[in-house]
XYZ file of C-alpha atoms in Angstrom:
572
model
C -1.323 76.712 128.637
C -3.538 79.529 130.000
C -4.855 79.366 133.096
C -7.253 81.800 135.086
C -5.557 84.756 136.596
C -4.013 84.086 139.983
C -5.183 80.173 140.460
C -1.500 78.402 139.884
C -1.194 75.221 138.146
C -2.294 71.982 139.669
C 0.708 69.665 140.679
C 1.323 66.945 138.203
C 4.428 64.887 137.204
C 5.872 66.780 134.222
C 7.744 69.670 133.199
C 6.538 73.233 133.560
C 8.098 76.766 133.116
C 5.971 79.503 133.937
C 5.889 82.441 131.536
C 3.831 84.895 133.528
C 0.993 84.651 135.853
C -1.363 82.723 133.518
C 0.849 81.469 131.008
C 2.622 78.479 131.680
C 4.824 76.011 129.290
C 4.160 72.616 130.137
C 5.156 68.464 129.191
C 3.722 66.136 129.646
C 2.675 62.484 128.494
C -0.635 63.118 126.689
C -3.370 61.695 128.853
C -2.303 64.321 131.501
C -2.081 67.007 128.978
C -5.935 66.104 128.962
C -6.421 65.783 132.393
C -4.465 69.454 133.095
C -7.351 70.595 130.014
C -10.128 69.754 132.254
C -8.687 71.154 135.827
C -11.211 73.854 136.251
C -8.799 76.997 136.242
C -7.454 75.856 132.784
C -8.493 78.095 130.109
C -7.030 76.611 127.012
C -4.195 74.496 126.141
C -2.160 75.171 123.179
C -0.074 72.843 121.153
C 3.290 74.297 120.139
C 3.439 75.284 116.544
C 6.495 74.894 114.460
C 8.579 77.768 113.622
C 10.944 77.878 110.639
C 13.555 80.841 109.354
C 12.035 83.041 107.938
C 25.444 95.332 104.651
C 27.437 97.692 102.928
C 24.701 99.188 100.972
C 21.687 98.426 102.666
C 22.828 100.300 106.551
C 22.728 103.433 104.498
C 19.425 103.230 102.823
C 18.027 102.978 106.336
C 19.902 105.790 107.335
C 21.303 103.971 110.198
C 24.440 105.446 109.828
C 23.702 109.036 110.117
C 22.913 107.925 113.730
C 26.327 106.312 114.104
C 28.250 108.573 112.634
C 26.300 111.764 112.835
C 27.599 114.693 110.317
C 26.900 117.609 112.809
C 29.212 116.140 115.341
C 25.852 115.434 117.725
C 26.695 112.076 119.847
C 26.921 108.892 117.884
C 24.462 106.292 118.293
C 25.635 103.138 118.724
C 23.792 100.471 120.567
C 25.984 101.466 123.752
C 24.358 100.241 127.044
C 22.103 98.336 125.064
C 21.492 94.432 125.059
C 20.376 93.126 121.579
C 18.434 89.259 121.995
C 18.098 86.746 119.186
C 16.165 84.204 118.820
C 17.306 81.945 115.790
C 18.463 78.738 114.253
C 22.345 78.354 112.646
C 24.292 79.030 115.499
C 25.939 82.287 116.594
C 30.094 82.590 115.387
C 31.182 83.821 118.841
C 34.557 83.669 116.860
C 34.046 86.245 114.399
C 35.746 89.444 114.895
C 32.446 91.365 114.249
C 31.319 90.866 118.004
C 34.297 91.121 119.680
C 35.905 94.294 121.363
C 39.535 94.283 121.887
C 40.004 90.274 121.559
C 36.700 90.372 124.213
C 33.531 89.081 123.239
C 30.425 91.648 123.226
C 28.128 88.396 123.583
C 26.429 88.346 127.484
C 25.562 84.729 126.928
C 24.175 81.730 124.245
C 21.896 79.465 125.694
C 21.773 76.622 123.153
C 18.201 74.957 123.531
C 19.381 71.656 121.579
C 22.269 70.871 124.006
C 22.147 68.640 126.975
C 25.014 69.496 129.721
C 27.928 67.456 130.163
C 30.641 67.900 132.544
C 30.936 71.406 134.616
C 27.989 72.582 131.892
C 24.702 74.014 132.897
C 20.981 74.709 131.791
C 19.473 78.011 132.753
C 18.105 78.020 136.140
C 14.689 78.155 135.404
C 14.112 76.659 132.846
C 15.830 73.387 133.054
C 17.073 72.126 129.301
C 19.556 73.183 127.051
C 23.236 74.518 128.227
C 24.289 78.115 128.924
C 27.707 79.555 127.840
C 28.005 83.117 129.762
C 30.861 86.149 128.809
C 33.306 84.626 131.004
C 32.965 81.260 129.410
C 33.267 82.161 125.619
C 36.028 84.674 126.591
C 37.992 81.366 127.413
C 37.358 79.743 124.634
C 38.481 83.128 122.826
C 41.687 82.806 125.101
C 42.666 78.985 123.898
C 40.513 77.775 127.319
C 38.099 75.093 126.946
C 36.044 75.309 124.065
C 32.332 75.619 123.712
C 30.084 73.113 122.171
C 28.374 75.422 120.834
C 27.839 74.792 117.076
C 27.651 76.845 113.674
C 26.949 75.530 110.043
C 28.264 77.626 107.591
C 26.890 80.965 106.499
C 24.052 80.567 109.675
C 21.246 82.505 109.328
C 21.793 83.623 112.852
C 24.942 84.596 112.227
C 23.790 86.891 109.092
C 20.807 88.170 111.122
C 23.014 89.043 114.097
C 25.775 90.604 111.769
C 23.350 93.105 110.090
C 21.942 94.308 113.284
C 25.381 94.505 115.861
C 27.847 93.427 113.871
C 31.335 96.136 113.712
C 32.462 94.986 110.474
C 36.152 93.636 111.905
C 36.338 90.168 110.076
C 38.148 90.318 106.969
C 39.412 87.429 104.874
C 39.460 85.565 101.630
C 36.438 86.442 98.581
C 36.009 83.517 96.958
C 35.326 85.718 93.855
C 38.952 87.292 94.329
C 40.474 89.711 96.692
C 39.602 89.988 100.260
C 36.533 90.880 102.197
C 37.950 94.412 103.840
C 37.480 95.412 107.677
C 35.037 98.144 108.337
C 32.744 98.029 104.422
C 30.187 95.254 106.036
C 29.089 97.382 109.106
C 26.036 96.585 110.974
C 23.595 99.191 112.925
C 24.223 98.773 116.635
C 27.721 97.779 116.343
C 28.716 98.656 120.155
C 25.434 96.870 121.345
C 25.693 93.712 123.617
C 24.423 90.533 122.446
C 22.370 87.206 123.960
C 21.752 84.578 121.379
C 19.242 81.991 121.914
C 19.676 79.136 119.355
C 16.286 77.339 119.091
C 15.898 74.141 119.958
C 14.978 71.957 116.806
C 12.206 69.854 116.265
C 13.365 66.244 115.459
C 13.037 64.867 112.191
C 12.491 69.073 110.440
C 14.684 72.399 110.221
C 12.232 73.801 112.635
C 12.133 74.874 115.867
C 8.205 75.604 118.489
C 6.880 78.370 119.246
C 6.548 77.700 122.861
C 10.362 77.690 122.738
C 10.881 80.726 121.506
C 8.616 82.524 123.789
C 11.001 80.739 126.755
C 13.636 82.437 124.968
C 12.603 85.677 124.353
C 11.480 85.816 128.316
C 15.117 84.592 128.905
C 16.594 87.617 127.055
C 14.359 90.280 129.004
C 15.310 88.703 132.237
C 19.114 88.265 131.389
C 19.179 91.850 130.054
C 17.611 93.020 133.899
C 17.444 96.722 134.192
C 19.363 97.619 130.884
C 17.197 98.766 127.552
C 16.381 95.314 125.380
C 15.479 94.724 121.463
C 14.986 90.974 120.655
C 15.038 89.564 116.978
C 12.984 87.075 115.912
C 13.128 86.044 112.131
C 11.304 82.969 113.184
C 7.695 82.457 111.669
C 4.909 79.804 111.532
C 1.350 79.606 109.311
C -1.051 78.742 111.566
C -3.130 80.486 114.687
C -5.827 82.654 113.585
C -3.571 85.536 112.892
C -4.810 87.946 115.257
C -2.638 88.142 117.693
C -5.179 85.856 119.971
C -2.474 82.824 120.326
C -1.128 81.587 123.484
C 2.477 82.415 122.136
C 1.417 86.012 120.999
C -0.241 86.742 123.989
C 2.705 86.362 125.873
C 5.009 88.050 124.085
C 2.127 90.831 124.091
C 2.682 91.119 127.687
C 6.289 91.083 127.884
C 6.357 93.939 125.932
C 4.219 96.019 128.314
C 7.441 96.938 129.962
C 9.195 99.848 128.827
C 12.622 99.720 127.604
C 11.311 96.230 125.635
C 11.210 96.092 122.223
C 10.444 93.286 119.829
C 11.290 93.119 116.367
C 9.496 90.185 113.934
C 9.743 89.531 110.873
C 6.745 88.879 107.990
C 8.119 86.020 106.677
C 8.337 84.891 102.900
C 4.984 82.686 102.986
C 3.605 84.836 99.880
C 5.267 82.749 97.278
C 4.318 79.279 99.326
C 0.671 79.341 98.382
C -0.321 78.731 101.920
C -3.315 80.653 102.702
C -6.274 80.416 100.795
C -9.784 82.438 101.101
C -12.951 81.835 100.259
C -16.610 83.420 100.644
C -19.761 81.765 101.039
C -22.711 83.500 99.854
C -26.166 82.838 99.537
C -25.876 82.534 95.611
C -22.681 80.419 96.171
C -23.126 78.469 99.581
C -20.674 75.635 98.854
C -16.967 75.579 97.744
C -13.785 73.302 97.405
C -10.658 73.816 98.408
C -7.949 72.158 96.810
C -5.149 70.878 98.953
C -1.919 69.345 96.914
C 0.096 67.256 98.338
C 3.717 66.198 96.887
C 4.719 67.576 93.184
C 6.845 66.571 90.501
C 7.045 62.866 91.037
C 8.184 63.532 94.799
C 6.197 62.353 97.642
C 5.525 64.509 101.078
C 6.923 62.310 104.075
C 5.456 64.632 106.728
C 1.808 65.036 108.164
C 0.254 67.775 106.800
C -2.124 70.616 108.556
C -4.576 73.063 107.907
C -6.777 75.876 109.545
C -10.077 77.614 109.256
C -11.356 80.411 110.705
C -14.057 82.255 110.178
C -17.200 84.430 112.033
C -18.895 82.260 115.007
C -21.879 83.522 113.384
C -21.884 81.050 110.043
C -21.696 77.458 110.134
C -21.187 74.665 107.976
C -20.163 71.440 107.141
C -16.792 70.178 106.126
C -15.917 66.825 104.389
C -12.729 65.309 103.007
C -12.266 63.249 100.285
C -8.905 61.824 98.732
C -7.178 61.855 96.137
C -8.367 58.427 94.756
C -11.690 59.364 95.030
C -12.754 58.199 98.697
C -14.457 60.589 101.427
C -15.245 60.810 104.764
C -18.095 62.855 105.880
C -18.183 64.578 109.155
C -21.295 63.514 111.148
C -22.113 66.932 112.933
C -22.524 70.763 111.529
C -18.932 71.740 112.108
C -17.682 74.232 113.642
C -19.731 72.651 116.853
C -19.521 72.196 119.879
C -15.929 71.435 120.815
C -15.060 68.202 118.996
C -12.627 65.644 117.685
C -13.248 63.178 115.026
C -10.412 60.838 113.540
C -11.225 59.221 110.152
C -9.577 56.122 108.395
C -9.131 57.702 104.714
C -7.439 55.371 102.143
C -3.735 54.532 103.465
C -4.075 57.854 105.748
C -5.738 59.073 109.304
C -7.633 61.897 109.476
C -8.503 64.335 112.681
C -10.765 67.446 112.500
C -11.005 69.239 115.430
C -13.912 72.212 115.579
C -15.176 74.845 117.893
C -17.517 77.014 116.783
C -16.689 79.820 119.764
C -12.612 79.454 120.407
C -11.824 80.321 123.789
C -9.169 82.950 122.393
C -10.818 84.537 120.432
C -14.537 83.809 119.985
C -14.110 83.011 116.658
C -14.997 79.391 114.874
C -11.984 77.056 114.356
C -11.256 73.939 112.218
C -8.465 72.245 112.113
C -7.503 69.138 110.000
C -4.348 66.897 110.213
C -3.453 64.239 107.756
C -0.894 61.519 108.576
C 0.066 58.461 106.980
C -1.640 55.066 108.848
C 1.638 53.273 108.427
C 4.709 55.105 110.638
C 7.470 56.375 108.118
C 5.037 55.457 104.866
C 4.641 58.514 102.968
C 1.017 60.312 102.073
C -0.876 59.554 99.104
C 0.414 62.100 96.051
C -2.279 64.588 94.447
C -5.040 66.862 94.954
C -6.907 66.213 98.502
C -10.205 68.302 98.748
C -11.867 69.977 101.623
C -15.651 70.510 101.030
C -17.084 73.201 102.526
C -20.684 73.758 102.537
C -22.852 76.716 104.172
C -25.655 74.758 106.802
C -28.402 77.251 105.992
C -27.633 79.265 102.413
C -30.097 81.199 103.382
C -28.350 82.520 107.013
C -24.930 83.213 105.669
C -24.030 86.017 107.993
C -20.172 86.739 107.223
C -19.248 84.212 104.576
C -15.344 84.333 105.189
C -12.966 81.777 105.820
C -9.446 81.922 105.574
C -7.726 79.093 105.671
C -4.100 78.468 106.361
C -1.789 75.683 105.527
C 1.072 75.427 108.695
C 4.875 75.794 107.606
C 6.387 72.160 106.799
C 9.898 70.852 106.488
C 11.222 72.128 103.264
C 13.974 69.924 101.982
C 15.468 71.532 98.684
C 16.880 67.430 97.640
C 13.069 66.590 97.930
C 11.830 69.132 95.489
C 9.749 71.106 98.895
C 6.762 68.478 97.909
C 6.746 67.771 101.940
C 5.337 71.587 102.181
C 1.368 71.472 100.969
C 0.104 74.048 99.224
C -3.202 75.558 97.668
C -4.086 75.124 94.056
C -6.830 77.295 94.134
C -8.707 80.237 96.125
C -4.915 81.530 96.911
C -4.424 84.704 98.323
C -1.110 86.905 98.495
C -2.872 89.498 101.441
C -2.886 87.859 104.878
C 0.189 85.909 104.720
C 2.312 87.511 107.569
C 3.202 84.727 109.566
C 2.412 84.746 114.006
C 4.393 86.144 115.694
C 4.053 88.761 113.424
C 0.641 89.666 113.599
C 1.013 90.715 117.734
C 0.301 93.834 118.456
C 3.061 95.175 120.416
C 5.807 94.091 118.535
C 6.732 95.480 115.094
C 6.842 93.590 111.934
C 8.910 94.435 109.260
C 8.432 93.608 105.639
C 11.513 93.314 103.099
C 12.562 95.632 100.633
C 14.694 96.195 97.503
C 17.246 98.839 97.805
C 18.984 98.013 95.002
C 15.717 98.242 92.373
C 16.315 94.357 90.800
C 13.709 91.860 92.353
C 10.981 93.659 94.488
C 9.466 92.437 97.285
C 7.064 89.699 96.055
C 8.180 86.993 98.629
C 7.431 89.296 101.447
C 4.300 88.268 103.940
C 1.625 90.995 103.377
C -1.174 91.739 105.766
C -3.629 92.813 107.189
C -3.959 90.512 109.821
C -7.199 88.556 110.241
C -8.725 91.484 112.357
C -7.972 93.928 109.948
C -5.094 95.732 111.679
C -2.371 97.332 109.398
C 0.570 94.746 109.301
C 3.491 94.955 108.209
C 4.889 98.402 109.914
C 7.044 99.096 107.625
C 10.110 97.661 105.419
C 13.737 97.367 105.902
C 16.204 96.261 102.850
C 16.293 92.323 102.480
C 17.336 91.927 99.191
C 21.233 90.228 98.667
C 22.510 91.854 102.348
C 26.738 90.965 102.831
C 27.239 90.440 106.130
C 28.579 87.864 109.184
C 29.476 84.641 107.538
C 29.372 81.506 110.204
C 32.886 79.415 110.570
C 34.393 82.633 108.481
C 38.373 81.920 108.288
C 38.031 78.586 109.538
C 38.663 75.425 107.168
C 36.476 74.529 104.824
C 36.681 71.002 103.799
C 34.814 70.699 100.405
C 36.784 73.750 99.165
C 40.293 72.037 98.257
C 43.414 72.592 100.083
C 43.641 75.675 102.158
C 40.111 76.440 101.256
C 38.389 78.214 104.473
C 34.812 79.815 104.289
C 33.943 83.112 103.705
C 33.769 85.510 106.144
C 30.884 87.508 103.976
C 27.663 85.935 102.705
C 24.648 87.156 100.920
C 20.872 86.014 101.750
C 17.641 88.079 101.032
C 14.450 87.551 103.127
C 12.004 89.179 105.769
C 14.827 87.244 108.154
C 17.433 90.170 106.562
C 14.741 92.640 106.640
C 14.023 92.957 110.687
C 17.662 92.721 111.628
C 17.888 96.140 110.272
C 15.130 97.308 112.145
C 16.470 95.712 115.186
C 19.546 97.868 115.135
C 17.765 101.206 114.730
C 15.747 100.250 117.696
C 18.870 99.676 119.646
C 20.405 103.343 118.887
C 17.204 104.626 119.609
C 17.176 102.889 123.038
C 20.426 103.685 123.766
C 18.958 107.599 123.217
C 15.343 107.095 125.204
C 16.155 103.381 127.173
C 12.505 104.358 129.234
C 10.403 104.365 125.612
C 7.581 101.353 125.357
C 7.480 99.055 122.627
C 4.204 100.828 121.467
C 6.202 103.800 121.408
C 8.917 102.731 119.422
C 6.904 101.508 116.688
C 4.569 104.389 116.498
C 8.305 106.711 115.938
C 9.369 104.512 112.793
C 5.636 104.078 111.758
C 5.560 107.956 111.673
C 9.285 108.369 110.674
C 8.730 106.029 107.223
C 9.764 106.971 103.966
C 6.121 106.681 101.966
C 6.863 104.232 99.302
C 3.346 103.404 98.039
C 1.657 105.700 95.452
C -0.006 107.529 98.602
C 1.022 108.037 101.918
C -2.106 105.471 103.267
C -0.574 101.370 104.603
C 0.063 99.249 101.927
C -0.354 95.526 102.969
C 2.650 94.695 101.717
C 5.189 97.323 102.206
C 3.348 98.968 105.714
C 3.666 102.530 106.062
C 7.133 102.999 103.940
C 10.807 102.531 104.665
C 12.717 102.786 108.048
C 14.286 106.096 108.347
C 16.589 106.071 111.518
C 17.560 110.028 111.327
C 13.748 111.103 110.762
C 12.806 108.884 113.678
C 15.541 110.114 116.118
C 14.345 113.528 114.936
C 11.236 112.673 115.939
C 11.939 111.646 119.747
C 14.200 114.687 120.811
């Protein structure tokens, strides 16, 4: 919720955390929701958007290592003095070896968002949900003390993300392929860095967590960190927002990162291959167009409601219709994007809502957004082809033409084929895919990259953002990265007798990608803990290895690969 500067929000029964002097995180039952939307220093109220997850040869193509382990005998690099946030899903594996220090753990604290506290157990201060472990607390676990309830599934994401960028490479155990993993080959960036993991609450019902809690989080690692240097991880993404850095959520993580010593590293996300944004251009030759919106695939039916976003100039409007896949329609009864306005639609065994607003309080620009749920709780949505109808008011006036339209990140259930994701069948476009957070303008965004030459990076996010600003900053390698494996050494029961999981796994992804980046930052801080977040990108922008056929951006792999020795070269 954004309220004018310096008014305060109104008192009301509910829950409310406040991010910073305008921003405020709020629940509520939804008629006062409405009533908080029409208190007169309200600016806008944002609904939280759902957020989903997004060594031994990829540290050294970053060049990482030469900070580490310099050859000239300079001072290593090594995340010393330096706290490293992350903000994931998977749990962190306070257990492993790779974040300890002589039998100590390096982590400052987990606050898992999904617990509720029992016993001597608490929730953060301020912000009143979830249950924080500190040092002291998983050092007694560590010690045989009582344990944490904490939990991991095996081979977390988290736990890979937080391995590439801080992890010291000390777990060794059992390859399932033969042999053992060895101690110090699977070495992460930072590895002397100190670590707060923020495990995300999750959305019931999904794998996904909300954006509003992540921004909690990432305010909760800046203010645990206090005076020391900061970097915070987030390989958490969503599809919707206008994708200009305009959100609510982006907005405040904009302004976190006005501090210096605060860095923020996002990744781009894998949406290219998920057919979720779609443009189209209305011209005076062409003023009318259909979008093609599919819904379930390959005999498999989607069992979540499904939504998607316009946006386009204020200075073109038009009129939007729906019609189903058996053939029925419902017509909107205004020009839309209007005024602001809400109109819910009966459409065969399904509900419609289309909410316009021609001029978006944000960001000026004109909005539409459509959600389609089933009429019947826990009945699944009609199978097939839905269309949205788009048609120019006056052909004549087309001013800008553009809309880009974005489908927002579903659950994606591999048993149910994905068909509860929605996708485009036509009008798809590969540019413009990075996924918010990624498109603020503080933070840095890094795409993924193929160090080993196989596979490329086609399921990287590309920009430019919706404003035309030159996203991603650059790539990191994401392609089959070894590293932290979750419950590592500990039983694993579908494996057999004396089977335990691995303490290595391989993932690619953006979500590999940024942890990389993440760890440069963190030697660099540990060098120059006063540089801004603006700073620090502009270094590796400038420090990148061109990889393009020129040295200009290329939407999809930024300005080039990291290159931690040019950029340390750079600052001195």
């Amino acid at each position: 919720m954004l309220l004018q500067p310096g008014t305060g929000l109104p008192e009301f029964t509910g829950h409310a955390v406040q991010i910073n002097e305008s921003v405020f995180i709020v629940e509520a039952d939804l008629d006062t929701l409405r009533w908080l939307a029409e208190y007169p220093s309200v600016v806008y109220v944002e609904a939280p958007r759902p957020m989903g997850e997004d060594l031994d040869t990829s540290v050294p193509a970053t060049k990482a290592n030469v900070l580490s382990s310099p050859p000239s005998g300079g001072a290593a690099l090594t995340g010393l003095g330096v706290v490293v946030g992350f903000v994931d899903r998977g749990g962190m594996d306070w257990k492993l070896e790779d974040f300890q220090v002589n039998g100590h753990t390096r982590i400052l604290a987990i606050w898992d968002q999904s617990l509720r506290p029992v016993g001597t157990e608490k929730s953060p201060a301020a912000y009143g949900y979830g249950v924080e472990y500190d040092k002291t607390t998983i050092d007694g676990d560590l010690a045989g003390g009582p344990p944490l309830r904490h939990r991991c599934n095996p081979g977390s994401h988290a736990t890979h993300v937080a391995g590439i960028a801080v992890g010291n490479g000390s777990s060794t155990g059992p390859n399932p392929a033969g042999g053992v993993f060895p101690a110090a080959k699977y070495v992460g960036v930072a590895t002397n860095a100190d670590i707060i993991y923020v495990e995300a609450v999750k959305i019931p019902g999904t794998t996904l967590t909300s954006s509003d809690r992540v921004a909690e989080a990432i305010k909760y690692i800046f203010e645990k960190a206090g005076k020391r240097p900061c970097v915070v991880n987030v390989s958490l993404g969503n599809n919707g927002g206008a994708h200009d850095s305009e959100s609510v959520v982006e907005r405040t993580i904009d302004r976190m990162l006005e501090a210096n010593g605060r860095v923020l590293v996002k990744s781009a996300g894998n949406e290219v291959d998920w057919d979720c944004h779609a443009v189209v251009v209305l011209t005076a030759g062409d003023p009318r167009c259909t979008l093609e919106w599919q819904f379930g695939r390959s005999g498999r039916h989607d069992r979540t409601p499904n939504e998607l976003e316009l946006w386009s100039s204020s200075r073109d409007r038009f009129r939007i219709w729906v019609e189903h896949p058996q053939g029925s329609s419902l017509v909107t009864s205004k020009i839309i994007p209007g005024a602001d306005d809400t109109q819910r639609f009966p459409l065969g065994n399904e509900i419609v809502t289309v909410s316009s607003q021609r001029f978006h309080p944000l960001n000026g620009a004109s909005y539409v957004h459509i959600h389609v749920d089933s009429a019947q709780a826990g009945a699944t949505l009609s199978s097939g082809v839905w269309k949205v109808c788009i048609e120019a008011h006056d052909p004549s006036n087309i001013k800008d033409g553009r809309i880009d339209a974005w489908i927002e990140r579903d659950l994606r259930d591999a048993a149910n084929n994905y068909a509860d994701q929605s996708l485009f069948r036509n009008f798809v476009a590969a540019d413009g895919t990075l996924n918010p957070p990624g498109t603020i303008r503080r933070g840095i965004t890094v795409g993924n990259y193929d160090h080993l030459g196989g596979a490329g990076v086609s399921a990287s996010g590309r920009g430019p953002t919706r404003d035309g600003r030159n996203k991603p900053d650059l790539v990191a390698p994401g392609f089959r990265v070894w590293s932290s494996g979750a419950l590592g050494n500990q039983p694993n029961p579908a494996g057999g007798a004396g089977a335990v999981f691995a303490v290595r796994v391989e993932k690619t992804g953006t979500s590999m990608s940024a942890p990389h980046v993440t760890g440069v930052c963190a030697q660099l801080l540990e060098a120059f803990p006063a540089i801004s977040s603006a700073q620090m990108g502009a270094t590796l922008v400038a420090a990148a290895s061109a990889l393009a056929p020129s040295t200009s951006f290329d939407n999809q792999l930024g300005f080039g690969l990291i290159d931690a020795k040019e950029a340390d070269t750079a600052l001195r």
